[in-house]
């Protein structure tokens, strides 16, 4: 007989959404389906070809984010110069209109990156199941929602049935405890986790983040951490909801109102891990030992402290890893043993669903302002850009005067979207340009063919813009 | 979905770890609204140089591997973006089976939606297949019903696969059609949910 141990947060969300189950494969009900232009056209085409309808348009929300240019958005889709991108955006507009799905299009202040918009609208709530045809859907796990990226066939399945067929993953807990040093935050936590367990370390797991350092994080910080969980290979990341979560949701457009609010909070509070629950794997990280981190290679696990030197491929344990490290160094144009702070940058990108929320922009602006007061601007050879995650983030930042700080120092202040995170729109690295980026992927060619990406936090990216090379933010605050 | 039963095909060795979906199909090919035709973008930056010429040394460009139906590759294949364009591109190019020691979750899942068989073998087995495929004979047989891969020299490797996934792949079943048969259970679930979480109903 199975001994009755407690349940994890993941177990509880899972159990609450099983419609039916057979041989371990569940039909899981989906509470919220987020969609965007790139991974949905074939799904809607599939529905049409089979005469099927969208089951719950009211539980579906659409945005235009991956392809949109980051200027001139008020002109709308018709003004998008790239023909293929325009066709994809127009196809989305038609599909959402035909099916009665709420849609924030280009130029709508509520539009932005899908993983910024969902939480901002109050659509993302604790205890939910959330899917989107995008791997960084893991972001929404910050609210204690089971949020997963899916493929286009599954998008079609969810549109038609509001369910997903799935087997349950294993449980992993990452405990992060202790007081982080000044200048160290959620992005560094995330890179530390990926560095510790590797990009495949989370494969087959859902990771719950716990510990006092997590409890102390804002919602923005928790979103950054859960966003990067996919880079550790896990299916989803989770943080149990608490007062920080409820305070963030309250008053947002789709948040429960009136008497329903108390009822909802009561329900949300039931989503936590029981004390006697057992995890399949547990990892502990001491927050006080984490330095500001940057990546040196072409995988998010290629992480070093800002004070370190570029590693020697010979120091890796297996022939595969040595070969990968050699290839990465060549691609990145770096030498083993060189201090990473010597790497000169050409471009600085502050944006993406990882780090484009108001708190991220505040952290970067603070570094920029301090430098400005000391008479320093963006280094002359650097193109620096800030791309807010949504129109509302942009408006908030403008209200706080952050845009003025960035612009005065020499940053471009652009309109919202995915932008140079993946370079599907015109914002791209030129070959061999080096970029200090707050995004999530440093893969070969991710930000533009032969572009060289170093992942880091918004404060670190701001420091790099001023210094003109990768720099330690602690020298700037 | 296309059914997969048994495949006799050339196997191409690609001994790189952590091949992400950006490498399999770069973003400039994601602007399509179709599923077909993505083969032209498969491994684009490996297959073509900056000037757009084929790189003669890349495995899938070498004459002896033209028409390969199987790809043998390093650990953690398909990590990164969730784009289903990756299996679509592989299928469109003619690849029906990928063999590795491990796959990223979302990619693995996407394969089964499209009749592309991901086979997980042990590291030494993948290594052995890789070595053989580099030689003069690179014909392998993948048999899903038997759960075996037979190497060019006749070595047989058994692989594990989830029974339900195997069944669906063998028959080429449509998951949506099957789920819709459970429409009543979904209705009941929704009614219960509407009572317990009424705030989700007036959004
Ligand atoms: S910002 Fe980047 S990672 Fe996030 S959804 Fe857009 S393209 Fe994907």
XYZ file of C-alpha atoms and ligand atoms in Angstrom:
688
model
C 0.000 0.000 0.000
C 1.189 3.501 -0.815
C 1.966 5.452 2.283
C -0.032 8.620 2.540
C 2.434 11.463 2.380
C 1.400 15.035 1.774
C 0.943 16.681 -1.568
C 3.142 19.183 -3.332
C 1.809 22.388 -4.847
C 2.155 20.774 -8.264
C 0.213 17.681 -7.117
C -2.623 19.897 -5.901
C -2.952 21.927 -9.086
C -2.746 18.776 -11.155
C -5.420 16.963 -9.130
C -7.753 19.937 -9.341
C -7.703 19.838 -13.155
C -7.981 16.171 -14.063
C -11.115 15.690 -16.163
C -10.431 12.017 -16.708
C -7.503 9.680 -16.622
C -6.413 6.494 -18.314
C -3.183 4.560 -17.813
C -1.510 7.608 -16.333
C -2.451 9.931 -19.189
C -4.788 12.632 -17.984
C -7.090 14.947 -19.813
C -6.253 18.143 -17.995
C -8.630 21.103 -18.014
C -6.999 24.381 -19.092
C -8.106 27.591 -17.366
C -6.305 30.085 -19.558
C -4.970 29.831 -23.096
C -2.683 32.611 -24.298
C -2.026 32.892 -28.003
C 0.161 34.945 -30.359
C 0.753 35.246 -34.087
C 3.637 32.832 -34.632
C 2.481 29.483 -33.266
C -1.253 29.625 -34.000
C -2.018 30.025 -37.738
C -1.675 26.291 -38.424
C -3.820 25.480 -35.375
C -6.725 27.641 -36.540
C -6.307 26.226 -40.067
C -6.561 22.740 -38.557
C -9.783 23.644 -36.740
C -11.318 25.038 -39.919
C -10.287 22.011 -41.963
C -12.113 19.752 -39.499
C -15.144 21.971 -38.960
C -14.270 22.484 -35.282
C -14.893 25.535 -33.112
C -13.039 27.238 -30.262
C -14.618 25.798 -27.127
C -13.902 28.644 -24.709
C -13.083 31.918 -26.475
C -13.608 33.608 -23.075
C -10.713 31.636 -21.583
C -8.428 32.606 -24.451
C -6.436 35.837 -24.847
C -4.477 36.951 -27.901
C -1.632 39.420 -28.381
C 0.679 40.410 -31.235
C 4.239 40.354 -29.947
C 6.886 38.249 -31.694
C 6.894 39.946 -35.100
C 5.896 43.505 -34.325
C 8.275 46.337 -35.127
C 9.192 48.439 -32.085
C 8.337 51.748 -33.706
C 5.321 53.155 -35.526
C 2.891 50.710 -33.897
C 0.046 53.231 -33.910
C -0.045 52.764 -37.700
C -1.251 49.207 -37.133
C -0.614 45.937 -38.890
C -1.042 47.348 -42.380
C 2.142 49.364 -41.877
C 4.363 46.361 -41.071
C 6.963 46.340 -43.838
C 7.915 42.653 -43.648
C 5.320 40.904 -45.804
C 5.470 37.504 -44.148
C 5.230 39.028 -40.686
C 2.287 41.144 -41.805
C 0.495 38.094 -43.190
C 0.989 36.290 -39.883
C -0.316 39.272 -37.909
C -3.298 39.671 -40.235
C -4.030 35.964 -39.980
C -4.178 36.292 -36.191
C -6.508 39.281 -36.442
C -8.838 37.307 -38.675
C -8.735 34.214 -36.485
C -9.529 36.054 -33.266
C -12.335 38.038 -34.933
C -13.883 34.884 -36.413
C -13.817 33.177 -33.023
C -14.679 36.021 -30.646
C -11.377 35.972 -28.760
C -10.194 39.006 -26.788
C -7.257 40.529 -28.620
C -4.864 43.385 -27.909
C -3.473 44.425 -31.262
C -0.571 46.616 -32.254
C -0.885 50.117 -30.907
C -3.308 49.093 -28.103
C -1.709 50.250 -24.840
C -2.621 46.872 -23.312
C -0.628 44.971 -25.935
C 2.837 43.619 -25.283
C 4.743 40.387 -24.764
C 2.262 37.642 -23.971
C 3.952 36.736 -20.668
C 3.902 40.332 -19.518
C 0.308 40.961 -20.573
C -1.360 37.936 -18.925
C -0.259 38.849 -15.385
C -0.673 42.569 -15.979
C -4.324 42.099 -16.936
C -4.966 39.915 -13.900
C -5.709 36.986 -16.205
C -2.939 34.929 -14.602
C -4.135 33.661 -11.211
C -2.982 31.112 -8.617
C -4.016 27.481 -8.917
C -4.732 27.811 -12.633
C -3.554 25.711 -15.525
C -2.177 27.994 -18.236
C -0.792 27.115 -21.647
C 0.601 29.020 -24.590
C 2.408 28.048 -27.761
C 5.596 29.456 -26.336
C 8.168 27.837 -24.090
C 8.454 30.794 -21.701
C 4.895 30.262 -20.540
C 6.674 28.970 -17.437
C 6.753 32.666 -16.404
C 3.189 32.482 -15.062
C 4.262 29.848 -12.539
C 5.315 32.806 -10.376
C 1.646 33.021 -9.336
C 1.431 29.381 -8.306
C -0.199 28.471 -11.609
C 0.813 25.394 -13.598
C 1.949 27.163 -16.752
C 3.447 25.292 -19.674
C 4.641 25.869 -23.212
C 3.008 23.666 -25.847
C 3.369 23.008 -29.563
C 0.967 24.069 -32.279
C -0.835 20.698 -32.456
C -1.544 21.066 -28.753
C -2.669 24.653 -29.287
C -5.234 23.250 -31.701
C -6.182 20.589 -29.162
C -6.719 23.206 -26.449
C -8.685 25.501 -28.752
C -11.005 22.643 -29.659
C -11.376 20.946 -26.273
C -10.054 23.371 -23.595
C -7.982 20.426 -22.368
C -4.522 18.986 -22.782
C -3.534 15.320 -22.768
C -0.574 14.799 -20.530
C 1.281 12.534 -18.148
C 2.358 13.901 -14.846
C 5.921 15.107 -14.343
C 8.100 14.512 -11.304
C 8.486 16.980 -8.443
C 11.673 18.944 -7.815
C 12.187 21.589 -5.185
C 14.828 24.272 -5.411
C 15.381 25.912 -2.040
C 17.056 29.292 -2.199
C 17.905 30.659 1.209
C 19.894 33.514 2.638
C 20.343 37.197 1.997
C 21.651 38.051 -1.486
C 24.401 40.669 -1.857
C 23.422 44.103 -3.184
C 23.197 44.040 -6.987
C 22.194 40.367 -6.986
C 18.624 39.467 -7.860
C 16.191 37.071 -9.518
C 18.089 36.875 -12.824
C 21.212 35.819 -10.966
C 19.218 33.249 -8.967
C 17.908 31.789 -12.216
C 21.319 31.649 -13.878
C 22.738 30.098 -10.715
C 20.083 27.357 -10.833
C 20.726 26.617 -14.525
C 24.464 26.663 -13.908
C 24.005 24.219 -11.032
C 21.691 21.650 -12.647
C 22.389 22.208 -16.379
C 20.039 22.877 -19.296
C 18.723 19.318 -19.152
C 18.771 19.065 -15.347
C 15.067 19.769 -15.048
C 13.908 17.455 -17.841
C 10.864 15.494 -16.698
C 10.282 17.720 -13.664
C 8.153 20.584 -12.505
C 10.291 22.760 -10.240
C 8.914 24.503 -7.170
C 11.028 27.361 -5.850
C 10.917 27.831 -2.100
C 12.930 29.337 0.726
C 13.167 32.754 2.329
C 15.026 34.314 -0.598
C 12.085 33.403 -2.853
C 9.480 34.700 -0.402
C 11.367 38.001 -0.365
C 11.158 38.365 -4.157
C 8.605 40.683 -5.768
C 6.204 39.251 -8.352
C 8.437 40.646 -11.098
C 11.415 38.795 -9.634
C 9.439 35.567 -9.316
C 8.357 35.901 -12.932
C 11.978 36.297 -14.058
C 12.930 33.172 -12.133
C 10.038 31.050 -13.414
C 10.559 32.391 -16.937
C 14.070 30.932 -17.029
C 12.968 27.574 -15.603
C 12.439 26.318 -19.133
C 16.143 26.931 -19.804
C 16.846 24.344 -17.110
C 14.748 21.869 -19.114
C 11.836 21.667 -16.656
C 8.239 21.577 -17.787
C 7.217 24.407 -15.493
C 8.347 26.436 -12.493
C 6.193 27.290 -9.488
C 6.170 29.642 -6.538
C 3.412 29.138 -3.966
C 1.060 32.140 -3.816
C 1.234 34.441 -0.792
C 0.277 37.979 0.192
C 2.754 39.385 -2.379
C 0.841 37.492 -5.066
C -2.605 38.601 -3.921
C -1.503 42.231 -3.611
C -0.204 42.144 -7.162
C -3.462 40.768 -8.606
C -5.910 42.946 -6.673
C -7.560 45.612 -8.776
C -6.310 44.415 -12.162
C -8.866 44.321 -14.981
C -9.558 40.567 -14.838
C -9.083 40.161 -11.072
C -12.111 38.907 -9.117
C -14.231 41.808 -7.858
C -16.383 42.435 -4.774
C -17.387 39.391 -2.776
C -15.742 37.110 -5.317
C -12.343 38.523 -4.304
C -12.449 37.003 -0.800
C -13.761 33.758 -2.151
C -10.932 33.646 -4.696
C -8.230 34.424 -2.134
C -9.614 31.692 0.105
C -9.362 29.254 -2.816
C -5.869 30.428 -3.820
C -4.605 29.922 -0.273
C -5.208 26.187 -0.610
C -2.331 25.962 -3.086
C 0.825 25.229 -1.125
C 3.076 22.229 -0.538
C 2.206 20.158 2.523
C 4.945 19.901 5.088
C 5.242 16.132 4.749
C 5.243 16.140 0.944
C 8.130 14.295 -0.694
C 10.049 15.626 -3.679
C 11.772 13.379 -6.217
C 14.745 15.719 -6.191
C 15.823 18.601 -4.018
C 18.470 21.260 -4.713
C 19.701 23.872 -2.236
C 21.267 27.163 -3.151
C 22.758 29.709 -0.758
C 21.655 33.126 -1.984
C 24.388 34.888 -0.040
C 27.032 33.101 -2.144
C 25.653 34.185 -5.544
C 27.649 36.892 -7.356
C 26.227 38.839 -10.307
C 26.339 36.303 -13.138
C 26.835 36.446 -16.904
C 26.978 33.827 -19.607
C 30.168 33.346 -21.628
C 28.991 30.685 -24.126
C 26.058 29.655 -26.276
C 23.986 27.759 -23.740
C 22.301 29.330 -20.707
C 24.227 26.899 -18.495
C 27.520 28.527 -19.560
C 27.468 30.791 -16.533
C 30.282 32.516 -14.639
C 30.515 35.179 -11.944
C 31.315 38.652 -13.232
C 34.654 38.468 -11.416
C 35.660 35.233 -13.205
C 37.693 34.509 -16.304
C 36.415 32.692 -19.409
C 36.824 28.963 -18.675
C 39.320 26.720 -20.404
C 37.604 23.992 -22.493
C 40.190 21.529 -21.177
C 38.656 21.944 -17.717
C 35.379 20.264 -18.722
C 34.697 16.699 -17.662
C 33.654 14.926 -20.883
C 34.875 15.044 -24.517
C 31.401 16.226 -25.595
C 31.497 19.152 -23.194
C 35.057 20.050 -24.144
C 34.080 20.100 -27.820
C 30.990 22.189 -27.069
C 33.045 24.674 -25.033
C 35.623 25.035 -27.805
C 32.920 25.633 -30.370
C 31.238 28.153 -28.055
C 34.445 30.114 -27.461
C 35.111 30.293 -31.166
C 31.574 31.425 -31.878
C 31.689 34.002 -29.102
C 35.123 35.277 -30.100
C 36.543 34.803 -26.592
C 39.814 33.392 -25.249
C 40.088 30.953 -22.365
C 41.498 32.700 -19.297
C 40.430 36.192 -20.369
C 38.545 38.160 -17.664
C 34.929 38.371 -18.837
C 34.905 42.101 -18.033
C 37.333 42.599 -20.933
C 34.624 41.695 -23.451
C 33.654 44.876 -25.293
C 29.972 45.164 -26.179
C 28.420 46.695 -29.301
C 24.778 46.455 -28.325
C 22.833 46.473 -25.068
C 19.302 45.082 -25.073
C 17.042 45.613 -22.071
C 13.799 43.805 -22.748
C 12.118 40.387 -23.315
C 9.595 38.458 -21.245
C 12.407 37.746 -18.790
C 13.247 41.331 -17.856
C 11.024 44.037 -19.339
C 8.686 44.761 -16.436
C 8.572 47.979 -14.498
C 10.851 46.741 -11.747
C 13.467 45.677 -14.310
C 13.369 49.090 -15.939
C 13.659 50.775 -12.542
C 16.726 48.684 -11.666
C 18.416 49.550 -14.956
C 17.417 53.220 -14.755
C 18.902 53.504 -11.297
C 22.304 52.412 -12.562
C 22.022 54.762 -15.531
C 20.997 57.689 -13.367
C 23.828 57.177 -10.877
C 26.301 57.112 -13.766
C 24.665 60.167 -15.309
C 25.033 62.140 -12.102
C 28.743 61.250 -12.222
C 28.908 62.600 -15.767
C 28.788 59.262 -17.568
C 26.655 58.357 -20.596
C 26.257 55.265 -22.750
C 29.715 54.503 -24.195
C 30.027 56.092 -27.656
C 30.493 52.817 -29.565
C 27.439 51.157 -27.962
C 23.911 50.979 -29.335
C 21.730 50.647 -26.248
C 18.004 50.033 -26.352
C 15.178 49.601 -23.892
C 12.078 47.745 -25.056
C 9.326 47.742 -22.405
C 7.313 44.542 -22.094
C 3.963 46.148 -22.768
C 2.316 49.459 -23.565
C 1.254 49.705 -19.931
C 4.797 49.132 -18.645
C 5.932 51.797 -21.073
C 3.283 54.250 -19.857
C 4.149 53.577 -16.215
C 7.851 54.075 -16.884
C 7.128 57.347 -18.661
C 5.047 58.486 -15.734
C 7.997 57.781 -13.441
C 10.358 59.596 -15.787
C 12.449 56.502 -16.495
C 12.304 57.061 -20.241
C 13.823 60.507 -19.762
C 16.728 59.038 -17.796
C 17.419 56.415 -20.455
C 17.132 58.863 -23.326
C 19.331 61.477 -21.661
C 22.054 58.874 -21.224
C 21.860 57.802 -24.866
C 19.519 54.802 -24.837
C 16.836 54.269 -27.495
C 13.381 54.075 -25.932
C 11.311 51.762 -28.124
C 7.759 50.429 -28.386
C 6.849 47.079 -26.788
C 7.328 43.594 -28.205
C 9.725 40.631 -28.224
C 12.155 42.648 -30.306
C 15.795 41.616 -30.142
C 15.105 38.693 -27.837
C 14.743 36.610 -30.980
C 15.057 39.096 -33.795
C 11.974 38.143 -35.780
C 11.259 41.828 -36.215
C 13.788 44.339 -37.592
C 15.728 44.562 -34.269
C 18.660 42.243 -34.831
C 22.357 41.899 -34.142
C 24.697 42.177 -37.109
C 27.201 39.346 -37.564
C 29.822 39.247 -34.783
C 28.233 42.027 -32.770
C 28.430 41.391 -29.038
C 25.340 42.075 -26.982
C 24.736 42.453 -23.266
C 21.170 41.189 -23.109
C 18.532 40.764 -20.422
C 16.793 38.066 -22.490
C 16.828 34.321 -21.926
C 18.658 32.586 -24.756
C 22.256 32.931 -25.874
C 21.961 30.262 -28.588
C 23.934 30.637 -31.793
C 22.136 33.073 -34.077
C 19.328 33.734 -31.598
C 19.568 37.539 -31.763
C 20.807 37.612 -35.341
C 23.092 35.477 -37.479
C 26.524 35.161 -35.831
C 25.427 37.552 -33.090
C 27.076 37.042 -29.690
C 24.794 37.175 -26.684
C 25.713 37.499 -23.017
C 22.781 37.009 -20.673
C 22.638 39.104 -17.509
C 20.351 41.129 -15.262
C 18.935 44.566 -16.239
C 21.248 46.335 -13.783
C 24.263 44.519 -15.230
C 23.193 45.309 -18.798
C 22.861 48.988 -17.874
C 26.372 48.898 -16.367
C 27.702 47.341 -19.590
C 26.103 50.105 -21.647
C 27.899 52.786 -19.646
C 31.230 50.956 -19.382
C 31.225 49.830 -23.018
C 32.243 46.346 -21.912
C 30.814 43.686 -19.628
C 31.033 45.217 -16.171
C 30.344 44.584 -12.513
C 27.230 46.476 -11.490
C 28.623 46.731 -7.961
C 31.126 49.291 -9.281
C 28.200 51.445 -10.397
C 25.923 51.633 -7.371
C -1.137 12.380 -38.112
C 1.028 10.097 -40.234
C 1.355 6.598 -38.818
C 4.795 5.181 -38.094
C 5.339 1.456 -38.203
C 8.675 0.420 -39.648
C 11.349 2.380 -41.428
C 14.311 1.247 -43.508
C 16.436 4.280 -44.192
C 19.833 5.899 -44.273
C 20.949 7.276 -40.916
C 22.930 10.519 -40.741
C 25.245 11.104 -37.753
C 25.172 14.584 -36.193
C 27.308 14.257 -33.051
C 26.473 17.543 -31.331
C 24.859 17.960 -27.903
C 22.148 20.486 -26.970
C 20.954 21.146 -30.512
C 18.179 23.654 -29.882
C 15.129 24.325 -32.016
C 16.665 27.627 -33.204
C 19.369 25.497 -34.865
C 16.845 23.031 -36.258
C 14.762 25.776 -37.846
C 15.852 29.419 -37.486
C 13.320 32.105 -36.759
C 13.178 33.589 -40.270
C 11.237 30.479 -41.283
C 8.651 30.859 -38.520
C 6.758 33.582 -40.347
C 4.799 31.073 -42.332
C 1.128 30.300 -41.826
C 1.578 26.829 -43.341
C 2.908 23.538 -42.017
C 4.431 22.461 -45.307
C 7.632 23.513 -47.003
C 9.731 24.030 -43.880
C 12.339 21.505 -45.003
C 14.153 24.239 -46.873
C 14.958 25.928 -43.547
C 16.078 22.771 -41.707
C 19.493 23.254 -40.046
C 19.791 26.326 -42.264
C 22.953 27.726 -40.764
C 24.672 24.349 -40.805
C 23.619 23.589 -44.375
C 24.387 26.950 -45.977
C 27.184 29.490 -45.599
C 26.709 33.263 -45.398
C 26.615 33.545 -49.184
C 23.821 30.958 -49.330
C 26.001 28.160 -50.760
C 25.719 24.608 -49.456
C 28.431 23.688 -46.992
C 29.850 20.551 -48.590
C 31.045 19.083 -45.295
C 27.727 19.206 -43.403
C 26.418 15.682 -43.016
C 23.036 16.196 -44.674
C 24.735 17.807 -47.694
C 27.068 14.886 -48.293
C 25.988 12.709 -51.228
C 26.169 9.473 -49.231
C 23.540 10.807 -46.779
C 21.136 12.319 -49.337
C 17.631 11.129 -48.583
C 18.445 10.171 -44.974
C 15.366 9.203 -42.962
C 17.045 8.874 -39.571
C 19.144 11.355 -37.632
C 21.510 10.192 -34.883
C 22.421 13.017 -32.556
C 23.908 14.119 -29.206
C 22.240 14.652 -25.806
C 19.285 16.948 -25.130
C 18.140 17.313 -28.721
C 15.381 19.888 -29.363
C 15.889 22.129 -26.342
C 14.818 25.767 -26.381
C 11.800 27.228 -28.131
C 8.553 25.243 -28.276
C 8.172 25.766 -32.036
C 6.497 22.769 -33.675
C 8.142 24.026 -36.848
C 11.122 21.900 -35.708
C 9.431 18.512 -36.194
C 7.589 19.880 -39.239
C 10.903 20.872 -40.831
C 12.496 17.512 -40.040
C 9.507 15.648 -41.494
C 9.356 17.884 -44.556
C 13.028 17.179 -45.179
C 12.336 13.447 -45.014
C 13.544 12.641 -41.496
C 11.075 10.281 -39.789
C 13.114 9.239 -36.762
C 15.651 10.932 -34.473
C 17.868 8.854 -32.202
C 19.508 10.378 -29.132
C 20.271 9.729 -25.487
C 17.746 12.396 -24.444
C 15.274 14.926 -25.790
C 13.870 18.158 -24.427
C 10.290 17.716 -23.146
C 8.310 19.962 -25.457
C 10.133 18.826 -28.581
C 9.652 15.176 -27.600
C 5.966 15.794 -27.160
C 5.665 17.647 -30.459
C 7.245 14.719 -32.311
C 4.383 12.452 -31.310
C 1.826 14.903 -32.649
C 3.371 14.550 -36.098
C 4.469 10.981 -36.603
C 8.152 11.745 -36.075
C 9.599 9.003 -33.879
C 12.077 10.095 -31.178
C 14.085 7.082 -30.031
C 16.009 7.161 -26.756
C 18.945 4.772 -26.493
C 21.755 4.445 -23.968
C 24.888 6.544 -24.483
C 27.060 3.598 -25.583
C 24.365 2.416 -27.997
C 23.996 5.853 -29.577
C 27.784 5.977 -29.806
C 27.931 2.580 -31.521
C 25.243 3.579 -34.027
C 26.961 6.892 -34.634
C 30.251 5.129 -35.452
C 28.583 2.681 -37.803
C 26.651 5.415 -39.557
C 29.917 7.216 -40.241
C 31.163 4.174 -42.175
C 30.341 2.965 -45.688
C 26.950 1.445 -44.886
C 24.406 3.592 -43.101
C 21.155 1.734 -43.594
C 19.241 1.173 -40.367
C 15.860 -0.342 -39.598
C 13.580 1.184 -36.984
C 10.658 -0.985 -35.985
C 8.170 0.670 -33.658
C 6.025 -2.401 -33.001
C 9.122 -4.357 -31.945
C 10.737 -1.287 -30.338
C 14.053 -2.003 -32.006
C 16.725 -0.270 -34.027
C 18.882 -2.534 -36.179
C 22.289 -1.074 -37.054
C 23.959 -1.387 -40.483
C 26.020 -4.336 -39.231
C 22.970 -6.054 -37.772
C 23.269 -5.162 -34.065
C 19.834 -4.822 -32.498
C 19.099 -2.190 -29.866
C 15.834 -2.170 -27.937
C 14.261 1.109 -26.886
C 11.571 1.989 -24.362
C 8.503 3.999 -25.283
C 5.286 4.862 -23.513
C 2.637 2.290 -24.451
C -0.098 4.806 -25.255
C 2.161 6.950 -27.386
C 3.323 3.883 -29.254
C -0.227 2.794 -29.936
C -1.270 6.202 -31.268
C 1.809 6.490 -33.416
C 1.340 3.028 -34.908
C -2.233 3.877 -35.856
C -1.727 7.565 -36.632
C -4.631 8.516 -34.323
C -6.060 12.040 -34.085
C -5.836 13.197 -30.468
C -8.487 15.911 -30.813
C -11.075 13.488 -32.192
C -10.429 11.163 -29.287
C -10.697 13.878 -26.658
C -13.899 15.209 -28.164
C -15.454 11.832 -27.464
C -15.052 12.756 -23.798
C -17.053 15.940 -24.338
C -19.492 15.021 -21.591
C -16.781 14.672 -18.964
C -15.457 18.091 -19.968
C -18.986 19.553 -19.687
C -19.329 18.153 -16.169
C -15.944 19.481 -15.151
C -16.853 22.935 -16.427
C -20.145 22.965 -14.541
C -18.424 22.082 -11.278
C -15.759 24.672 -11.872
C -18.325 27.369 -12.591
C -19.844 26.725 -9.150
C -16.542 26.622 -7.263
C -14.803 29.492 -9.080
C -17.573 31.740 -10.379
C -15.123 34.632 -10.875
C -13.659 32.818 -13.845
C -16.968 32.829 -15.667
C -17.558 36.539 -16.088
C -14.146 37.426 -17.495
S 10.357 37.889 -25.341
Fe 11.618 36.330 -26.289
S 11.379 34.506 -25.077
Fe 9.775 35.927 -24.488
S 7.993 35.317 -25.686
Fe 9.084 36.897 -26.842
S 10.507 35.802 -28.149
Fe 9.805 34.364 -26.612
